[in-house]
Amino acid sequence: MTEQFNITMYSTALYSTWINVEELNLLIDAGDGLSAGLLAKSGKVKDVFVTHADRDHMMGLPQFLQLNTREGLPRIYYPKNSGSFPAMEGFLGKFDHHMRGAVWTGIEDRQIFRIKNDIEVQALRNEHIKTPIGIHKSLSYKVFRVKSKLKNEFSGLSGIELKQIGTQYGKNYLTEEIRENILSFSGDTPVDDYSRWDNTEVLIHEATFLPGENGEEIISKGNKHSRLDEVMKMVSEINVGSLILNHFSSRYSWKEIDAAVNKYIKFYKIKVPVYVVHPGEVKRNILKSNPLNF
Ligand SMILES: [Zn+2]
């Protein structure tokens, strides 16, 4: 079941990208204009996960931190080998003393952070910035809800029997943790490994380029970004609950983008709701807006 998070987002290639998930007090990426776009809602953010150091994904931090830093918050996570983040931390600490309260943490591929009782964020390396394995400069993020579930071996027992076992061995003995991938954000990335997005409820994926006409297609292989048709093909072959397309190049009009997305929805027979964040648009409460295909 898709969770109806209140997601507000801006994303235009080259200019700025940021995503706010209000219920999770979460910001993913921190491009220019995020404070002006979120206004007082920016004050609810506790955790900020930045995908990479390209300026359009991090230059909203100075104003956001100026407004919202308090002791120990917000927590900012960034790819550990991107020197831009420690440089910015150092600068902001001098520029405005109170910004020293923010907590900056460099992170790696596969690292997991519990940001709420039942919510975890996992970092995953992507190939937007080519680096040797072990050097972390560009990450995607997956958000999980952690639930505790009765172990299969106890599923046939009555309430009284379960209570007895619980009293004898402790409640944790009866249950195991399961994780549901409730949200994923590709960050800037070429389409590569389909399996990383399989079984996510809400996939937020970049689609910087549309396929060209007259054969002058932008070849995205070896590119740093995704092309719309590649993303749609991938989505048709994996299990996602809904798709939010973003990070389009501003060379395309909204009309061109919608027409292209509609074309590939039909071509690949996409059955899940598809939402589009157009160039220049602050899109609010996206999952409650009208998808292109329903
Ligand atoms: Zn970008």
mmCIF file of C-alpha atoms and ligand atoms in Angstrom:
data_model
loop_
_atom_site.group_PDB
_atom_site.id
_atom_site.type_symbol
_atom_site.label_atom_id
_atom_site.label_comp_id
_atom_site.label_asym_id
_atom_site.label_seq_id
_atom_site.Cartn_x
_atom_site.Cartn_y
_atom_site.Cartn_z
ATOM 1 C CA MET A 1 0.000 0.000 0.000
ATOM 2 C CA THR A 2 1.379 3.367 -0.964
ATOM 3 C CA GLU A 3 1.826 5.698 1.963
ATOM 4 C CA GLN A 4 0.446 9.128 1.213
ATOM 5 C CA PHE A 5 3.364 11.222 2.342
ATOM 6 C CA ASN A 6 3.231 14.948 1.825
ATOM 7 C CA ILE A 7 6.101 15.350 -0.622
ATOM 8 C CA THR A 8 7.065 18.814 -1.868
ATOM 9 C CA MET A 9 9.736 19.045 -4.471
ATOM 10 C CA TYR A 10 11.635 21.246 -6.889
ATOM 11 C CA SER A 11 13.957 19.781 -9.466
ATOM 12 C CA THR A 12 15.339 21.258 -12.648
ATOM 13 C CA ALA A 13 18.624 20.032 -14.091
ATOM 14 C CA LEU A 14 21.471 22.509 -13.624
ATOM 15 C CA TYR A 15 19.442 24.881 -11.396
ATOM 16 C CA SER A 16 18.248 23.214 -8.224
ATOM 17 C CA THR A 17 16.885 20.024 -6.688
ATOM 18 C CA TRP A 18 15.330 19.491 -3.261
ATOM 19 C CA ILE A 19 12.683 17.167 -1.823
ATOM 20 C CA ASN A 20 10.820 17.509 1.465
ATOM 21 C CA VAL A 21 8.932 14.614 3.032
ATOM 22 C CA GLU A 22 7.008 16.412 5.715
ATOM 23 C CA GLU A 23 5.943 13.473 7.923
ATOM 24 C CA LEU A 24 9.500 12.172 8.079
ATOM 25 C CA ASN A 25 11.054 15.593 8.885
ATOM 26 C CA LEU A 26 13.290 14.749 5.978
ATOM 27 C CA LEU A 27 14.961 16.720 3.239
ATOM 28 C CA ILE A 28 16.765 15.007 0.381
ATOM 29 C CA ASP A 29 19.084 17.320 -1.510
ATOM 30 C CA ALA A 30 19.292 20.989 -0.716
ATOM 31 C CA GLY A 31 19.362 23.084 -3.858
ATOM 32 C CA ASP A 32 18.840 26.810 -4.096
ATOM 33 C CA GLY A 33 15.372 28.096 -3.187
ATOM 34 C CA LEU A 34 14.442 25.381 -0.730
ATOM 35 C CA SER A 35 13.809 27.772 2.176
ATOM 36 C CA ALA A 36 11.844 30.183 -0.023
ATOM 37 C CA GLY A 37 9.826 27.231 -1.317
ATOM 38 C CA LEU A 38 9.123 25.558 2.006
ATOM 39 C CA LEU A 39 8.846 28.662 4.215
ATOM 40 C CA ALA A 40 8.012 27.657 7.821
ATOM 41 C CA LYS A 41 7.894 23.973 6.853
ATOM 42 C CA SER A 42 11.664 24.075 6.452
ATOM 43 C CA GLY A 43 11.830 24.460 10.233
ATOM 44 C CA LYS A 44 10.420 20.974 10.747
ATOM 45 C CA VAL A 45 13.299 19.302 8.929
ATOM 46 C CA LYS A 46 15.650 17.322 11.149
ATOM 47 C CA ASP A 47 17.601 15.180 8.681
ATOM 48 C CA VAL A 48 19.116 16.279 5.375
ATOM 49 C CA PHE A 49 20.613 13.709 3.005
ATOM 50 C CA VAL A 50 22.547 15.243 0.114
ATOM 51 C CA THR A 51 23.266 13.080 -2.937
ATOM 52 C CA HIS A 52 26.393 14.832 -4.221
ATOM 53 C CA ALA A 53 28.286 18.104 -4.234
ATOM 54 C CA ASP A 54 27.072 19.545 -7.537
ATOM 55 C CA ARG A 55 26.104 23.100 -6.633
ATOM 56 C CA ASP A 56 22.475 22.729 -7.689
ATOM 57 C CA HIS A 57 22.035 20.049 -5.010
ATOM 58 C CA MET A 58 23.635 21.836 -2.048
ATOM 59 C CA MET A 59 23.564 25.619 -2.369
ATOM 60 C CA GLY A 60 20.291 25.945 -0.467
ATOM 61 C CA LEU A 61 22.101 24.887 2.699
ATOM 62 C CA PRO A 62 23.442 28.296 3.816
ATOM 63 C CA GLN A 63 20.036 29.959 4.049
ATOM 64 C CA PHE A 64 18.324 26.799 5.317
ATOM 65 C CA LEU A 65 20.896 26.484 8.126
ATOM 66 C CA GLN A 66 20.835 30.201 8.850
ATOM 67 C CA LEU A 67 17.107 29.893 9.563
ATOM 68 C CA ASN A 68 16.908 26.483 11.152
ATOM 69 C CA THR A 69 20.056 25.539 13.040
ATOM 70 C CA ARG A 70 19.608 24.702 16.710
ATOM 71 C CA GLU A 71 21.953 22.715 18.926
ATOM 72 C CA GLY A 72 22.423 19.248 17.392
ATOM 73 C CA LEU A 73 20.033 19.927 14.499
ATOM 74 C CA PRO A 74 19.664 19.613 11.649
ATOM 75 C CA ARG A 75 21.758 16.552 10.877
ATOM 76 C CA ILE A 76 23.356 16.745 7.440
ATOM 77 C CA TYR A 77 24.624 13.630 5.674
ATOM 78 C CA TYR A 78 26.791 13.800 2.557
ATOM 79 C CA PRO A 79 29.066 11.513 0.496
ATOM 80 C CA LYS A 80 32.139 11.190 2.614
ATOM 81 C CA ASN A 81 34.747 11.943 -0.054
ATOM 82 C CA SER A 82 33.153 15.184 -1.266
ATOM 83 C CA GLY A 83 35.389 17.911 0.113
ATOM 84 C CA SER A 84 32.826 20.623 -0.615
ATOM 85 C CA PHE A 85 30.790 19.759 2.478
ATOM 86 C CA PRO A 86 33.542 20.157 5.095
ATOM 87 C CA ALA A 87 34.537 23.343 3.246
ATOM 88 C CA MET A 88 31.002 24.677 3.535
ATOM 89 C CA GLU A 89 30.735 23.606 7.180
ATOM 90 C CA GLY A 90 33.950 25.479 7.963
ATOM 91 C CA PHE A 91 32.876 28.568 6.099
ATOM 92 C CA LEU A 92 29.371 28.716 7.595
ATOM 93 C CA GLY A 93 30.752 28.247 11.108
ATOM 94 C CA LYS A 94 32.788 31.425 10.629
ATOM 95 C CA PHE A 95 30.168 33.294 8.624
ATOM 96 C CA ASP A 96 27.460 32.867 11.209
ATOM 97 C CA HIS A 97 28.462 31.341 14.547
ATOM 98 C CA HIS A 98 25.116 29.840 15.416
ATOM 99 C CA MET A 99 25.330 27.579 12.364
ATOM 100 C CA ARG A 100 27.901 25.527 14.277
ATOM 101 C CA GLY A 101 25.040 23.698 15.955
ATOM 102 C CA ALA A 102 24.337 21.646 12.806
ATOM 103 C CA VAL A 103 25.821 18.139 12.714
ATOM 104 C CA TRP A 104 27.655 17.149 9.510
ATOM 105 C CA THR A 105 28.347 13.475 8.790
ATOM 106 C CA GLY A 106 30.210 12.037 5.802
ATOM 107 C CA ILE A 107 28.712 8.712 4.783
ATOM 108 C CA GLU A 108 29.443 5.720 2.556
ATOM 109 C CA ASP A 109 27.739 3.331 0.183
ATOM 110 C CA ARG A 110 25.346 0.958 2.052
ATOM 111 C CA GLN A 111 25.397 2.889 5.319
ATOM 112 C CA ILE A 112 22.073 2.986 7.155
ATOM 113 C CA PHE A 113 20.788 5.662 9.524
ATOM 114 C CA ARG A 114 17.764 5.348 11.759
ATOM 115 C CA ILE A 115 16.120 8.787 11.633
ATOM 116 C CA LYS A 116 12.967 7.887 13.569
ATOM 117 C CA ASN A 117 11.858 4.961 15.717
ATOM 118 C CA ASP A 118 10.687 3.035 12.696
ATOM 119 C CA ILE A 119 12.347 4.827 9.769
ATOM 120 C CA GLU A 120 15.751 4.146 8.236
ATOM 121 C CA VAL A 121 17.597 5.789 5.352
ATOM 122 C CA GLN A 122 20.141 3.812 3.362
ATOM 123 C CA ALA A 123 22.796 5.319 1.090
ATOM 124 C CA LEU A 124 23.622 3.564 -2.183
ATOM 125 C CA ARG A 125 26.489 4.411 -4.499
ATOM 126 C CA ASN A 126 25.542 5.526 -7.998
ATOM 127 C CA GLU A 127 27.586 6.249 -11.101
ATOM 128 C CA HIS A 128 26.858 9.939 -11.618
ATOM 129 C CA ILE A 129 30.419 10.742 -10.597
ATOM 130 C CA LYS A 130 32.929 8.131 -11.714
ATOM 131 C CA THR A 131 35.137 7.163 -8.810
ATOM 132 C CA PRO A 132 37.037 4.017 -7.836
ATOM 133 C CA ILE A 133 35.119 1.642 -5.569
ATOM 134 C CA GLY A 134 35.630 2.787 -1.986
ATOM 135 C CA ILE A 135 35.544 6.483 -2.897
ATOM 136 C CA HIS A 136 32.132 7.966 -2.084
ATOM 137 C CA LYS A 137 31.058 11.028 -4.061
ATOM 138 C CA SER A 138 27.586 10.299 -5.419
ATOM 139 C CA LEU A 139 24.762 8.542 -3.608
ATOM 140 C CA SER A 140 21.141 7.536 -4.079
ATOM 141 C CA TYR A 141 18.892 7.074 -1.034
ATOM 142 C CA LYS A 142 16.315 4.512 0.000
ATOM 143 C CA VAL A 143 13.898 5.027 2.892
ATOM 144 C CA PHE A 144 12.568 2.036 4.824
ATOM 145 C CA ARG A 145 9.823 1.545 7.359
ATOM 146 C CA VAL A 146 10.898 -0.990 9.967
ATOM 147 C CA LYS A 147 8.126 -3.140 11.347
ATOM 148 C CA SER A 148 8.197 -5.916 13.860
ATOM 149 C CA LYS A 149 6.381 -9.044 12.771
ATOM 150 C CA LEU A 150 5.559 -12.301 14.523
ATOM 151 C CA LYS A 151 8.064 -14.972 13.469
ATOM 152 C CA ASN A 152 6.549 -17.567 11.119
ATOM 153 C CA GLU A 153 7.258 -20.407 13.522
ATOM 154 C CA PHE A 154 4.833 -18.874 16.049
ATOM 155 C CA SER A 155 2.048 -17.990 13.627
ATOM 156 C CA GLY A 156 -0.167 -20.965 14.580
ATOM 157 C CA LEU A 157 -0.119 -20.299 18.317
ATOM 158 C CA SER A 158 -2.955 -18.857 20.374
ATOM 159 C CA GLY A 159 -2.772 -15.564 22.227
ATOM 160 C CA ILE A 160 -2.329 -17.358 25.530
ATOM 161 C CA GLU A 161 0.524 -19.504 24.212
ATOM 162 C CA LEU A 162 2.248 -16.441 22.753
ATOM 163 C CA LYS A 163 1.888 -14.632 26.040
ATOM 164 C CA GLN A 164 3.489 -17.525 27.895
ATOM 165 C CA ILE A 165 6.453 -17.611 25.522
ATOM 166 C CA GLY A 166 6.741 -13.844 25.720
ATOM 167 C CA THR A 167 6.819 -13.950 29.509
ATOM 168 C CA GLN A 168 9.420 -16.723 29.516
ATOM 169 C CA TYR A 169 11.818 -15.508 26.801
ATOM 170 C CA GLY A 170 10.967 -11.849 26.407
ATOM 171 C CA LYS A 171 8.810 -10.174 23.757
ATOM 172 C CA ASN A 172 11.633 -9.760 21.260
ATOM 173 C CA TYR A 173 11.986 -13.534 21.026
ATOM 174 C CA LEU A 174 8.609 -13.729 19.283
ATOM 175 C CA THR A 175 9.170 -11.128 16.599
ATOM 176 C CA GLU A 176 11.539 -10.220 13.803
ATOM 177 C CA GLU A 177 12.117 -6.913 12.040
ATOM 178 C CA ILE A 178 11.012 -6.510 8.453
ATOM 179 C CA ARG A 179 11.740 -3.556 6.209
ATOM 180 C CA GLU A 180 9.448 -1.989 3.637
ATOM 181 C CA ASN A 181 11.055 0.291 1.069
ATOM 182 C CA ILE A 182 8.586 3.174 1.259
ATOM 183 C CA LEU A 183 10.488 5.742 -0.805
ATOM 184 C CA SER A 184 13.549 5.871 -3.049
ATOM 185 C CA PHE A 185 15.386 8.759 -4.649
ATOM 186 C CA SER A 186 17.730 8.089 -7.535
ATOM 187 C CA GLY A 187 19.668 11.343 -7.279
ATOM 188 C CA ASP A 188 21.514 12.234 -10.475
ATOM 189 C CA THR A 189 22.398 8.957 -12.121
ATOM 190 C CA PRO A 190 22.368 6.983 -15.327
ATOM 191 C CA VAL A 191 19.919 4.073 -15.420
ATOM 192 C CA ASP A 192 21.917 0.993 -14.561
ATOM 193 C CA ASP A 193 20.978 -1.710 -12.066
ATOM 194 C CA TYR A 194 17.168 -2.160 -12.241
ATOM 195 C CA SER A 195 17.054 -4.311 -9.114
ATOM 196 C CA ARG A 196 17.989 -1.502 -6.753
ATOM 197 C CA TRP A 197 14.557 0.105 -7.239
ATOM 198 C CA ASP A 198 12.488 -3.070 -7.300
ATOM 199 C CA ASN A 199 9.710 -3.139 -4.660
ATOM 200 C CA THR A 200 9.755 0.519 -3.702
ATOM 201 C CA GLU A 201 6.430 2.211 -2.967
ATOM 202 C CA VAL A 202 7.378 5.638 -4.287
ATOM 203 C CA LEU A 203 10.235 5.951 -6.770
ATOM 204 C CA ILE A 204 11.531 9.474 -7.388
ATOM 205 C CA HIS A 205 13.745 9.137 -10.442
ATOM 206 C CA GLU A 206 15.597 11.660 -12.536
ATOM 207 C CA ALA A 207 14.924 11.919 -16.276
ATOM 208 C CA THR A 208 17.143 14.743 -17.470
ATOM 209 C CA PHE A 209 16.782 14.067 -21.184
ATOM 210 C CA LEU A 210 13.995 13.215 -23.584
ATOM 211 C CA PRO A 211 14.869 11.034 -26.558
ATOM 212 C CA GLY A 212 15.600 13.313 -29.511
ATOM 213 C CA GLU A 213 13.813 13.230 -32.835
ATOM 214 C CA ASN A 214 15.465 12.753 -36.228
ATOM 215 C CA GLY A 215 17.843 10.221 -34.799
ATOM 216 C CA GLU A 216 19.994 12.754 -32.931
ATOM 217 C CA GLU A 217 19.345 10.960 -29.698
ATOM 218 C CA ILE A 218 21.275 11.777 -26.616
ATOM 219 C CA ILE A 219 23.079 8.606 -25.821
ATOM 220 C CA SER A 220 22.897 8.266 -22.088
ATOM 221 C CA LYS A 221 25.137 5.228 -21.876
ATOM 222 C CA GLY A 222 28.318 6.417 -20.298
ATOM 223 C CA ASN A 223 26.390 9.563 -19.511
ATOM 224 C CA LYS A 224 25.937 10.938 -16.035
ATOM 225 C CA HIS A 225 22.153 11.202 -16.362
ATOM 226 C CA SER A 226 19.039 9.251 -17.327
ATOM 227 C CA ARG A 227 16.936 9.516 -20.460
ATOM 228 C CA LEU A 228 13.155 9.331 -20.048
ATOM 229 C CA ASP A 229 12.608 6.219 -22.189
ATOM 230 C CA GLU A 230 15.251 4.283 -20.249
ATOM 231 C CA VAL A 231 13.566 5.165 -16.957
ATOM 232 C CA MET A 232 10.131 4.156 -18.266
ATOM 233 C CA LYS A 233 11.443 0.865 -19.637
ATOM 234 C CA MET A 234 12.993 0.097 -16.256
ATOM 235 C CA VAL A 235 9.796 0.976 -14.384
ATOM 236 C CA SER A 236 7.798 -1.335 -16.667
ATOM 237 C CA GLU A 237 10.027 -4.231 -15.649
ATOM 238 C CA ILE A 238 10.133 -3.741 -11.882
ATOM 239 C CA ASN A 239 7.602 -3.376 -9.090
ATOM 240 C CA VAL A 240 7.038 0.221 -7.937
ATOM 241 C CA GLY A 241 3.907 1.758 -6.385
ATOM 242 C CA SER A 242 4.170 5.157 -8.016
ATOM 243 C CA LEU A 243 6.714 7.139 -10.006
ATOM 244 C CA ILE A 244 7.735 10.783 -9.647
ATOM 245 C CA LEU A 245 9.780 11.972 -12.637
ATOM 246 C CA ASN A 246 12.014 14.984 -12.142
ATOM 247 C CA HIS A 247 15.303 16.740 -12.977
ATOM 248 C CA PHE A 248 14.227 17.493 -16.553
ATOM 249 C CA SER A 249 16.416 19.827 -18.532
ATOM 250 C CA SER A 250 14.926 23.317 -18.877
ATOM 251 C CA ARG A 251 15.458 23.075 -22.670
ATOM 252 C CA TYR A 252 12.115 21.199 -22.776
ATOM 253 C CA SER A 253 8.692 22.824 -22.375
ATOM 254 C CA TRP A 254 6.143 21.374 -19.922
ATOM 255 C CA LYS A 255 4.054 20.351 -22.942
ATOM 256 C CA GLU A 256 6.910 18.484 -24.580
ATOM 257 C CA ILE A 257 7.675 16.691 -21.335
ATOM 258 C CA ASP A 258 4.052 15.665 -20.672
ATOM 259 C CA ALA A 259 3.657 14.459 -24.251
ATOM 260 C CA ALA A 260 6.824 12.375 -24.049
ATOM 261 C CA VAL A 261 5.889 10.906 -20.662
ATOM 262 C CA ASN A 262 2.408 10.018 -21.945
ATOM 263 C CA LYS A 263 3.926 8.385 -24.998
ATOM 264 C CA TYR A 264 6.135 6.100 -22.912
ATOM 265 C CA ILE A 265 3.363 5.352 -20.405
ATOM 266 C CA LYS A 266 1.450 3.871 -23.345
ATOM 267 C CA PHE A 267 4.431 2.298 -25.061
ATOM 268 C CA TYR A 268 5.626 0.462 -21.949
ATOM 269 C CA LYS A 269 2.092 -0.048 -20.585
ATOM 270 C CA ILE A 270 2.909 1.603 -17.257
ATOM 271 C CA LYS A 271 0.102 0.848 -14.809
ATOM 272 C CA VAL A 272 1.217 2.842 -11.775
ATOM 273 C CA PRO A 273 0.543 6.570 -11.197
ATOM 274 C CA VAL A 274 3.179 8.746 -12.864
ATOM 275 C CA TYR A 275 3.757 12.308 -11.591
ATOM 276 C CA VAL A 276 5.939 14.931 -13.237
ATOM 277 C CA VAL A 277 7.900 17.747 -11.593
ATOM 278 C CA HIS A 278 8.345 20.230 -14.440
ATOM 279 C CA PRO A 279 11.260 22.648 -14.883
ATOM 280 C CA GLY A 280 10.783 25.706 -12.670
ATOM 281 C CA GLU A 281 7.892 24.208 -10.707
ATOM 282 C CA VAL A 282 7.616 23.860 -6.913
ATOM 283 C CA LYS A 283 5.277 20.890 -6.799
ATOM 284 C CA ARG A 284 3.413 20.508 -3.490
ATOM 285 C CA ASN A 285 1.864 17.399 -2.005
ATOM 286 C CA ILE A 286 2.723 15.495 -5.165
ATOM 287 C CA LEU A 287 1.034 12.202 -4.301
ATOM 288 C CA LYS A 288 -2.276 14.049 -3.867
ATOM 289 C CA SER A 289 -1.944 15.823 -7.224
ATOM 290 C CA ASN A 290 -3.242 14.375 -10.489
ATOM 291 C CA PRO A 291 -0.947 11.803 -12.043
ATOM 292 C CA LEU A 292 -0.547 12.049 -15.818
ATOM 293 C CA ASN A 293 -2.166 8.695 -16.461
ATOM 294 C CA PHE A 294 -5.321 8.581 -14.271
HETATM 295 ZN ZN ZN B 1 21.579 17.686 -10.805
#
